[in-house]
C-alpha positions as a Python dict, from the first residue, in 0.01 Angstrom:
ca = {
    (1, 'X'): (0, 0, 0),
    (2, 'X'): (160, -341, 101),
    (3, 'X'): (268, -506, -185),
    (4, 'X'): (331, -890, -130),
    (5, 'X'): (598, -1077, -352),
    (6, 'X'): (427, -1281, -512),
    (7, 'X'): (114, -1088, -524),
    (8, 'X'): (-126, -1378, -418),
    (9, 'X'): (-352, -1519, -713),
    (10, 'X'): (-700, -1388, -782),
    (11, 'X'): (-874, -1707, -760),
    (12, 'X'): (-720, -1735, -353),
    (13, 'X'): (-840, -1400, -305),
    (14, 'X'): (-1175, -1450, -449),
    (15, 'X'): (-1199, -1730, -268),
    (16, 'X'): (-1072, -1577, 65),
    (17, 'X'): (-1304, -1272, -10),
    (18, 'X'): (-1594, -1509, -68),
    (19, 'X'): (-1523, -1682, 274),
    (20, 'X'): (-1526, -1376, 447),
    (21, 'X'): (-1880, -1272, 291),
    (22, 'X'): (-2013, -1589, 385),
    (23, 'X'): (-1897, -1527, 761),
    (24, 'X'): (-2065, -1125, 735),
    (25, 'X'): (-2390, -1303, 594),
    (26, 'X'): (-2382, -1521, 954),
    (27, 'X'): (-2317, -1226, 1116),
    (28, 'X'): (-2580, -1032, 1051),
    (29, 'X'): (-2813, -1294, 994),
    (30, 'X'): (-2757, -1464, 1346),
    (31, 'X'): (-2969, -1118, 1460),
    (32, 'X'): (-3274, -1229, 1281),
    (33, 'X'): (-3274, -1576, 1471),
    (34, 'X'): (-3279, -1385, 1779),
    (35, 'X'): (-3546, -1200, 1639),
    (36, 'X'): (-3764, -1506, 1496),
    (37, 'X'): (-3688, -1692, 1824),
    (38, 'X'): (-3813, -1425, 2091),
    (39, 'X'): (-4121, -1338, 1841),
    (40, 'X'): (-4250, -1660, 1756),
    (41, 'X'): (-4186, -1650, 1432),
    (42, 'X'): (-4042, -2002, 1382),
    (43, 'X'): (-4306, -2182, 1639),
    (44, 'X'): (-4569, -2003, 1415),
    (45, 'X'): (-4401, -2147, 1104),
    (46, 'X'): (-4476, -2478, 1240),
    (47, 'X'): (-4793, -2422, 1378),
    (48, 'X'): (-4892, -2300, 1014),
    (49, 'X'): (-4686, -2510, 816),
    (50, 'X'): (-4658, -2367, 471),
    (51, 'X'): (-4748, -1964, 493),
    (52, 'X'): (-4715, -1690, 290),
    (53, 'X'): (-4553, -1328, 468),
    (54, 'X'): (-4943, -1197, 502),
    (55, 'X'): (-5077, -1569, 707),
    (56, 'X'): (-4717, -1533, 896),
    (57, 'X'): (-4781, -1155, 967),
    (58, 'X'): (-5135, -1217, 1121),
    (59, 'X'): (-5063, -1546, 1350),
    (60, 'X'): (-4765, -1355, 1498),
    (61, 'X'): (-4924, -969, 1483),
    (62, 'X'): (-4610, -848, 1367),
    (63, 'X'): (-4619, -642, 1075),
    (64, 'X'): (-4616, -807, 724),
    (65, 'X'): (-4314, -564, 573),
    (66, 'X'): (-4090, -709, 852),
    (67, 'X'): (-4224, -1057, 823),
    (68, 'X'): (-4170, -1023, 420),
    (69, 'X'): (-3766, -905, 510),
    (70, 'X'): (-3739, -1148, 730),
    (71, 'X'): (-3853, -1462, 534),
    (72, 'X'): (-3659, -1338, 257),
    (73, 'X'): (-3346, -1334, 473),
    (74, 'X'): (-3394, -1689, 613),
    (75, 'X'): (-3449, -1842, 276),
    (76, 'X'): (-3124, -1673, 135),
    (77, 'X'): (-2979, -1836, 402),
    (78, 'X'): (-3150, -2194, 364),
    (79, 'X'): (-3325, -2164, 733),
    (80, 'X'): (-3663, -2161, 580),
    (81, 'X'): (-3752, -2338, 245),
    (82, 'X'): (-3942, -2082, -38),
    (83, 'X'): (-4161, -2239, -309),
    (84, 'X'): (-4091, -1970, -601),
    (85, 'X'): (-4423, -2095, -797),
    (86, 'X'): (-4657, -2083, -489),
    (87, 'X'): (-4480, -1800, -321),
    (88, 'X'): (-4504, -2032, 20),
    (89, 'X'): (-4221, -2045, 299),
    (90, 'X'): (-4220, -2338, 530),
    (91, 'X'): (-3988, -2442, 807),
    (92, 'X'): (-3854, -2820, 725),
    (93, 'X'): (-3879, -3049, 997),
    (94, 'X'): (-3440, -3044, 1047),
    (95, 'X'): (-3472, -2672, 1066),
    (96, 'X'): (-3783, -2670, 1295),
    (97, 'X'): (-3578, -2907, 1552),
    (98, 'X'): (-3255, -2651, 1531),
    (99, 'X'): (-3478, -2327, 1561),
    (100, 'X'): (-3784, -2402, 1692),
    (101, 'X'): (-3875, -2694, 1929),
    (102, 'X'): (-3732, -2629, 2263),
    (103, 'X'): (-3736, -3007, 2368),
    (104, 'X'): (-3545, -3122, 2073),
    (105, 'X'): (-3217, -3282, 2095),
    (106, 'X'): (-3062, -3036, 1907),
    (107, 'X'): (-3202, -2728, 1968),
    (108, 'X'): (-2955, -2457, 1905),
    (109, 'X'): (-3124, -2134, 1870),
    (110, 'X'): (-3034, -1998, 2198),
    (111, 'X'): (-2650, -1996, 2137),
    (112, 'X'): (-2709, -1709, 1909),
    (113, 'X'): (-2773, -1509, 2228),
    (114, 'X'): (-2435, -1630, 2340),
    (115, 'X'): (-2290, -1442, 2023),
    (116, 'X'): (-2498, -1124, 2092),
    (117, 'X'): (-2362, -1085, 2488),
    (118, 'X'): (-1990, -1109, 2312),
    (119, 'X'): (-2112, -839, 2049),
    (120, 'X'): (-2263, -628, 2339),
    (121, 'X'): (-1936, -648, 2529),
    (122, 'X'): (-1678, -576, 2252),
    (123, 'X'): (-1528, -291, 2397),
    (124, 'X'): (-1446, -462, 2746),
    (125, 'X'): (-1254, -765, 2555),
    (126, 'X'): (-1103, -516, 2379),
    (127, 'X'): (-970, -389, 2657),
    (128, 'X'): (-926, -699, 2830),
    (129, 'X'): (-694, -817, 2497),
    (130, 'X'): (-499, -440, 2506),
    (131, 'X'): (-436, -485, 2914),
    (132, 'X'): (-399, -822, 2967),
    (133, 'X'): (-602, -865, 3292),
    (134, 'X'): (-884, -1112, 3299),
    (135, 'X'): (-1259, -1087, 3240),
    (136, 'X'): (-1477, -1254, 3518),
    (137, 'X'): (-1824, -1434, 3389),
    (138, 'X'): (-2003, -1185, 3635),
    (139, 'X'): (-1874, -895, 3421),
    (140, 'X'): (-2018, -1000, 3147),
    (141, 'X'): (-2341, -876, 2947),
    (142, 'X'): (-2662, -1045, 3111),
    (143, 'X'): (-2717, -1216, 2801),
    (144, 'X'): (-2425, -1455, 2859),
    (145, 'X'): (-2558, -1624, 3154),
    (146, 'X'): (-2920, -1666, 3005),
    (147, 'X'): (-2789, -1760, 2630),
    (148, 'X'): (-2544, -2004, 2783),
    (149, 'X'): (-2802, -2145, 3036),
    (150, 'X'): (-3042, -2217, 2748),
    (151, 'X'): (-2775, -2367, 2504),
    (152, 'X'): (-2651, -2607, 2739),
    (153, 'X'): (-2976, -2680, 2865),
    (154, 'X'): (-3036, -2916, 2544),
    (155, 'X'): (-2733, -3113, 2569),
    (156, 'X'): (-2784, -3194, 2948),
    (157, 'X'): (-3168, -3253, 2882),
    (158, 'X'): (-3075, -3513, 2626),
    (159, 'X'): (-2787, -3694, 2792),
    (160, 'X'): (-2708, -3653, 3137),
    (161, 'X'): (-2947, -3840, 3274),
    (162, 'X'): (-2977, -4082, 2999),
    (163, 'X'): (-2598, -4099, 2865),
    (164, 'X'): (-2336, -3960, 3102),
    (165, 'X'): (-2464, -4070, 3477),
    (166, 'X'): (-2518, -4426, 3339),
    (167, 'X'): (-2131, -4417, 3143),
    (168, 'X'): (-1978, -4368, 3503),
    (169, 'X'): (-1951, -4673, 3704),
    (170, 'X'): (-2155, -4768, 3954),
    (171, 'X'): (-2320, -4415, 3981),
    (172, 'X'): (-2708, -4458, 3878),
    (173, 'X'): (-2740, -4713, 4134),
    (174, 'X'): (-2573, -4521, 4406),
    (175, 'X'): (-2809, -4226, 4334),
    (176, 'X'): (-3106, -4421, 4305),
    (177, 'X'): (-3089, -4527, 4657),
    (178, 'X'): (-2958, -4225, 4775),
    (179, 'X'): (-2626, -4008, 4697),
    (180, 'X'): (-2493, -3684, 4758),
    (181, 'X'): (-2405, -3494, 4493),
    (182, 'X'): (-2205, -3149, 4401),
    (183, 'X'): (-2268, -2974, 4113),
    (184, 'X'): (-1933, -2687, 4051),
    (185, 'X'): (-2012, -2430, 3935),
    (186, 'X'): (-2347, -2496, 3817),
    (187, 'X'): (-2497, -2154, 3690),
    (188, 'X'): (-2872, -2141, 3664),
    (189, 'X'): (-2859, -2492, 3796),
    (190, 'X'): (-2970, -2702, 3474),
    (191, 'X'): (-2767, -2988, 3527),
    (192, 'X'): (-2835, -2997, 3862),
    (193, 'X'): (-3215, -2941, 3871),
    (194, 'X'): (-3228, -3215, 3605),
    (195, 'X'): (-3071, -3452, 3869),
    (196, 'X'): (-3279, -3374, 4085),
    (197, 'X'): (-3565, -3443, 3925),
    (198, 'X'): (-3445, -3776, 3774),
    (199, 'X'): (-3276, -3949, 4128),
    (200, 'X'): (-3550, -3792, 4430),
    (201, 'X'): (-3364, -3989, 4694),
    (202, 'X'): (-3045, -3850, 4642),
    (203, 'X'): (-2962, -3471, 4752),
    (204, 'X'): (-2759, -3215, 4549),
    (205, 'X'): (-2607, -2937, 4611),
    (206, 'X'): (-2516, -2660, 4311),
    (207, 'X'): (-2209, -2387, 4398),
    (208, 'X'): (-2156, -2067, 4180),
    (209, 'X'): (-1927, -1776, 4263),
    (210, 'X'): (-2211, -1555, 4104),
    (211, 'X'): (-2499, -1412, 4324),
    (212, 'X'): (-2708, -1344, 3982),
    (213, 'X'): (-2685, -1693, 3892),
    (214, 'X'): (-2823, -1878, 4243),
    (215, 'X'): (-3072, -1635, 4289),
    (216, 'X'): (-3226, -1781, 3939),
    (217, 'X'): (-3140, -2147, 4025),
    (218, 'X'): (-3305, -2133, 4309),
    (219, 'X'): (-3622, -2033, 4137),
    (220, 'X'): (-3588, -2240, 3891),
    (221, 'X'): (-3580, -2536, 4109),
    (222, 'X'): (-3918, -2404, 4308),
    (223, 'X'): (-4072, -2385, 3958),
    (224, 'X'): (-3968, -2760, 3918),
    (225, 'X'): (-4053, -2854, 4239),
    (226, 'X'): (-3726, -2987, 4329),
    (227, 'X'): (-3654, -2806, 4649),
    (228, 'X'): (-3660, -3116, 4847),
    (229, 'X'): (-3320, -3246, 4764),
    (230, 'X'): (-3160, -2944, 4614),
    (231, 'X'): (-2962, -2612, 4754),
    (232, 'X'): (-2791, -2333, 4598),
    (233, 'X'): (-2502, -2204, 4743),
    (234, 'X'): (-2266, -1870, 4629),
    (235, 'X'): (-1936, -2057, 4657),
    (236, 'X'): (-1668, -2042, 4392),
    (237, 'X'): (-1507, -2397, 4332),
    (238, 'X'): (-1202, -2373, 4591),
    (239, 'X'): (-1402, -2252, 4862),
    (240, 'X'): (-1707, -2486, 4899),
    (241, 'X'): (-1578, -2672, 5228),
    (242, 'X'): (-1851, -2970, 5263),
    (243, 'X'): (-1753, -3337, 5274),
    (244, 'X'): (-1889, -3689, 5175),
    (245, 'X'): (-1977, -3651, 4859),
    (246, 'X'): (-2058, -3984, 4591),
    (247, 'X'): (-2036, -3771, 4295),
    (248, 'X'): (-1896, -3414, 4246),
    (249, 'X'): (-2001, -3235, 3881),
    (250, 'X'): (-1809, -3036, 3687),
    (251, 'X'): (-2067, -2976, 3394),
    (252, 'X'): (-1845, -2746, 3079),
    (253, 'X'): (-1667, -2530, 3397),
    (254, 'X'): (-1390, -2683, 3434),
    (255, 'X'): (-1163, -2527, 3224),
    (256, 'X'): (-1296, -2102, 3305),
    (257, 'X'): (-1143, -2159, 3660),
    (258, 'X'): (-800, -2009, 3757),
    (259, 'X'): (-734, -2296, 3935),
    (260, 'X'): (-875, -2580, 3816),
    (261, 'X'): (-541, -2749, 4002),
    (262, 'X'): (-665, -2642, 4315),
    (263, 'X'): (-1049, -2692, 4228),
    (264, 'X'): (-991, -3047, 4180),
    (265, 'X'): (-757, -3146, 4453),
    (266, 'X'): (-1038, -2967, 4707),
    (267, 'X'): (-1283, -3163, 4562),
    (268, 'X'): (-1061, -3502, 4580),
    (269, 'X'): (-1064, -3397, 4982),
    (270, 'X'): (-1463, -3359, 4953),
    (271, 'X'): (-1543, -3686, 4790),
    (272, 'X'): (-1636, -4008, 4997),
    (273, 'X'): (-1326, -4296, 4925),
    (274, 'X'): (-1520, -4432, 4667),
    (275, 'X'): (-1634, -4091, 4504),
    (276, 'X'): (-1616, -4048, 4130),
    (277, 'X'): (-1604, -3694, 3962),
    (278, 'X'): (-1788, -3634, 3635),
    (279, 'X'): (-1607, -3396, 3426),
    (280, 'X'): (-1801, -3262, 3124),
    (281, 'X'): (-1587, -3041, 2879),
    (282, 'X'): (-1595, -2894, 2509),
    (283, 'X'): (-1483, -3174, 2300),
    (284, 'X'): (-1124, -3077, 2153),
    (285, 'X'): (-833, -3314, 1994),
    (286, 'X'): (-484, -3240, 2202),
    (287, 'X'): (-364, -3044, 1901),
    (288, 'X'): (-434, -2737, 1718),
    (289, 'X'): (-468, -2876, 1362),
    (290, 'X'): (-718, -3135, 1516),
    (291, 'X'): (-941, -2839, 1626),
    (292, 'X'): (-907, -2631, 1282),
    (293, 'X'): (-1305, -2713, 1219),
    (294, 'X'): (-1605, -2496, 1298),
    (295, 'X'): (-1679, -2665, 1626),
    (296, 'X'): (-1298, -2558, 1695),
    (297, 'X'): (-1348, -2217, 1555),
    (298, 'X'): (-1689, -2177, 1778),
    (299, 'X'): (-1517, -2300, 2126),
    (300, 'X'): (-1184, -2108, 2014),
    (301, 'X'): (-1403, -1786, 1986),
    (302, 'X'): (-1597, -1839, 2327),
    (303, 'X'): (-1285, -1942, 2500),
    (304, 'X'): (-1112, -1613, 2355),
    (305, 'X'): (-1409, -1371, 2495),
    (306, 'X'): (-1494, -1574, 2830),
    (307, 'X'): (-1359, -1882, 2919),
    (308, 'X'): (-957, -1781, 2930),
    (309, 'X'): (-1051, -1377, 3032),
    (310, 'X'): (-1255, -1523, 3337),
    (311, 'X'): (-935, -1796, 3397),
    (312, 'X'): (-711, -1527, 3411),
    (313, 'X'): (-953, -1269, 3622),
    (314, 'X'): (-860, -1528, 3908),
    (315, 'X'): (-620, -1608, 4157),
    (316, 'X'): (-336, -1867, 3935),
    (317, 'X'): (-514, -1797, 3635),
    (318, 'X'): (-408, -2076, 3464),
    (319, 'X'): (-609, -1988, 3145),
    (320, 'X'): (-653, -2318, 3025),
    (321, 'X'): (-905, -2253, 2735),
    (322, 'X'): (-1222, -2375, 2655),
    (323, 'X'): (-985, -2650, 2377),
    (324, 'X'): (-799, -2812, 2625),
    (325, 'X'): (-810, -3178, 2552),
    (326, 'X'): (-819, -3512, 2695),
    (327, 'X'): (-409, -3521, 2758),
    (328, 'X'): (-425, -3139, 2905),
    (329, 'X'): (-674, -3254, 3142),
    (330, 'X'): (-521, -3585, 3199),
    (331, 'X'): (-229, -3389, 3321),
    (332, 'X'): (-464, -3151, 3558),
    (333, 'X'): (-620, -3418, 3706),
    (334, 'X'): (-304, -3620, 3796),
    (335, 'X'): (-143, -3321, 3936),
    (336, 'X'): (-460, -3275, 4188),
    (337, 'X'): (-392, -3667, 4309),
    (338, 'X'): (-680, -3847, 4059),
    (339, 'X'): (-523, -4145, 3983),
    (340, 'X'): (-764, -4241, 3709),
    (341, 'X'): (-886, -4021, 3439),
    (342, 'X'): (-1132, -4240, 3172),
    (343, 'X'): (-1308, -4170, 2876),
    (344, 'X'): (-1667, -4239, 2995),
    (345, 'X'): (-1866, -4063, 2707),
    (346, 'X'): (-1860, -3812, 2386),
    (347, 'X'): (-2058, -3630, 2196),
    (348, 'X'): (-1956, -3399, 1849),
    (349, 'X'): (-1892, -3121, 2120),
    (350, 'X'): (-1855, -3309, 2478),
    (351, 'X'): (-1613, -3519, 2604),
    (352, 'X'): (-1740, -3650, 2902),
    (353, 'X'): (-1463, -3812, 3188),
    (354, 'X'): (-1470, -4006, 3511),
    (355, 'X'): (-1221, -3894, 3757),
    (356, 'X'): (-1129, -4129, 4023),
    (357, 'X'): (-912, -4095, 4358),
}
C-alpha cells in the first residue's frame, strides 16, 4: 500500500470521499431522468400536481413498485419535493421548467442523454485516450446526435432569434428583407430551421459532414414547413464552396473542427464584403483556474469524449477544446484574416461573437 508522508487528514478524506459519493449519486441517478423523461413521468407530475406513487402509477400505466423507487430516488435527490405527513410528491414549478416543460428556457433534461451516449461509448474513448487517434462525431453512439440536438435546442429557441441575431450589427434588418445565410455545421438543423422560420425572406443553407444528421434536418424542416428558404447539404466546413453570403453561422461547432484555421478563412472567401460571422461557443475564461466550476467541469468532460477526439480525427487536428476562450479564438480568427472579433452576447454557458472581414 502507498503510504503518503504526511498521511493526509481524515477530515480531507472524508470530505474528498463525501465528494466523490455525491458525484456516484449523479451518476446513477442521471439514469432515472432519462427514465422519467421518455415515460412521462415528470409531465404527469405536473399534470397531477401533488400525487401519491399509486395516482402516479395509474396516469402513466407504469407499475406502482417502480413508480414508488423512483419517487423515492428523486426526492433523495431534491428533484421532486415529498410531504412526509401526507405521503404526497409534487414537482415544484423550478424543477418542472428543468425536467419537464420542453418550451422552457431552461429545459435541461435532454443533456442527460448526452451523458448516456459517452457511457455507451466508453470503451472506444478508451481506446481513443490509449492510441491517440481521434474520434469523429459520426462514430459516436446515436444518442449523441439526438441528446445534443435536444439540449441545444433550448438555448437557440430562447435566444437566437431574440438575443444573438439582434446583438450583431445590422443583421435583423438585412434578413428581414432578404439575406443569405450559412449555417456550419448545423446538425439536425435547429438553429437553422429556427431562422428560417423567424426571417421567411431570407434563404439558408445548413452544411454537416454527417449523412445521419441532414437526412433528419431535412425532415425536420418539412415538419416545420420551412422548405421554402432552407437546404441541407453533406458538406464538412472546408469544403462547402458557395459564395455571397450576409451571415455565415457557426452555432457551438467551432471549436470540434480540425481546422477551424482553415474553416474560417474559407468562409471569409464565402461572405459578401460586408458579411458578418456569428460565432456561438461554450462560454470559458482564457485560463484554467477561471474554468475550475461545474460548467467548466461539464464542457471539460464533453470536450474530453467528443469535441477534441473529433478535432483530432481530422485533417490539422488542431484539438482546440470545447474551453477555448475569447483570446484563443481571438487568435483563430485573426490568423484566418478577420480583422474584428467582438463580444456581441453571453450567456452562463455561451459566449456569443461577431466576426468581421
Amino acid at each position: 500500500m502507498t503510504k503518503f508522508t504526511p498521511p493526509p487528514a481524515p477530515s480531507e478524506v472524508e470530505a474528498f470521499v463525501g465528494q466523490v459519493v455525491t458525484d456516484l449519486s449523479a451518476a446513477f441517478s442521471g439514469v432515472l431522468v432519462n427514465v422519467g423523461r421518455k415515460l412521462g413521468l415528470y409531465q404527469a407530475m405536473v399534470d397531477l400536481g401533488t400525487c401519491t406513487s399509486n395516482s402516479l402509477s395509474e396516469a402513466t400505466g407504469i407499475r406502482e413498485r417502480y413508480v414508488r423507487e423512483w419517487l423515492a430516488n428523486q426526492a433523495a435527490g431534491g428533484y421532486v419535493a415529498y410531504d412526509a405527513n401526507k405521503q404526497t410528491y409534487a414537482l415544484p414549478p423550478a424543477q418542472a421548467m428543468v425536467l419537464a416543460l420542453e418550451h422552457s428556457p431552461i429545459f435541461m433534461a435532454p443533456a442527460f442523454e448526452v451523458a448516456a451516449s459517452f457511457w455507451l461509448d466508453e470503451d472506444r474513448i478508451v481506446e481513443t485516450f490509449r492510441s491517440g487517434e481521434g474520434l469523429g462525431w459520426h462514430a459516436h453512439n446515436h444518442r449523441l446526435f439526438c441528446g445534443t440536438e435536444s439540449f441545444f435546442r433550448t438555448g437557440y429557441r430562447t435566444h437566437l432569434v431574440a438575443d444573438w441575431l439582434p446583438a450583431l450589427d445590422g443583421v435583423v434588418e438585412r434578413l428581414k428583407r432578404g439575406a443569405r445565410v450559412a449555417d456550419i455545421g448545423c446538425g439536425h438543423g435547429a438553429s437553422t430551421i429556427l431562422m428560417a422560420q423567424a426571417f421567411p425572406k431570407s434563404s439558408f443553407v445548413g452544411l454537416d459532414y454527417h449523412h445521419g444528421s441532414i437526412t433528419t434536418a431535412r425532415t425536420r424542416a418539412v415538419e416545420q414547413g420551412v422548405t421554402g428558404n432552407t437546404a441541407f447539404k453533406v458538406k464538412s466546413a472546408t469544403e462547402f464552396d458557395e459564395r455571397d453570403f450576409d451571415l455565415i453561422c457557426f452555432m457551438d461547432c467551432l471549436h470540434d473542427l480540425g481546422d477551424p484555421v482553415g474553416a474560417l478563412t474559407r468562409c471569409r472567401g464565402a461572405l459578401k464584403p460586408d458579411g458578418k460571422v456569428l460565432l456561438v461557443e461554450p462560454y470559458a475564461g482564457d485560463r484554467l483556474e477561471e474554468n475550475l466550476n461545474p460548467i467548466g467541469r461539464m464542457y471539460y468532460a464533453a470536450s474530453a469524449m467528443a469535441c477534441t477526439p473529433n478535432s483530432l480525427s481530422q485533417e490539422v487536428g488542431l484539438g482546440l477544446g470545447a474551453q477555448a476562450g475569447e483570446e484563443r479564438l481571438r487568435k483563430i480568427a485573426r490568423e484566418a484574416g478577420f480583422s474584428n472579433l467582438r463580444r456581441a452576447a453571453q450567456t452562463p454557458v455561451n459566449l456569443i461573437l461577431e466576426l468581421t472581414p
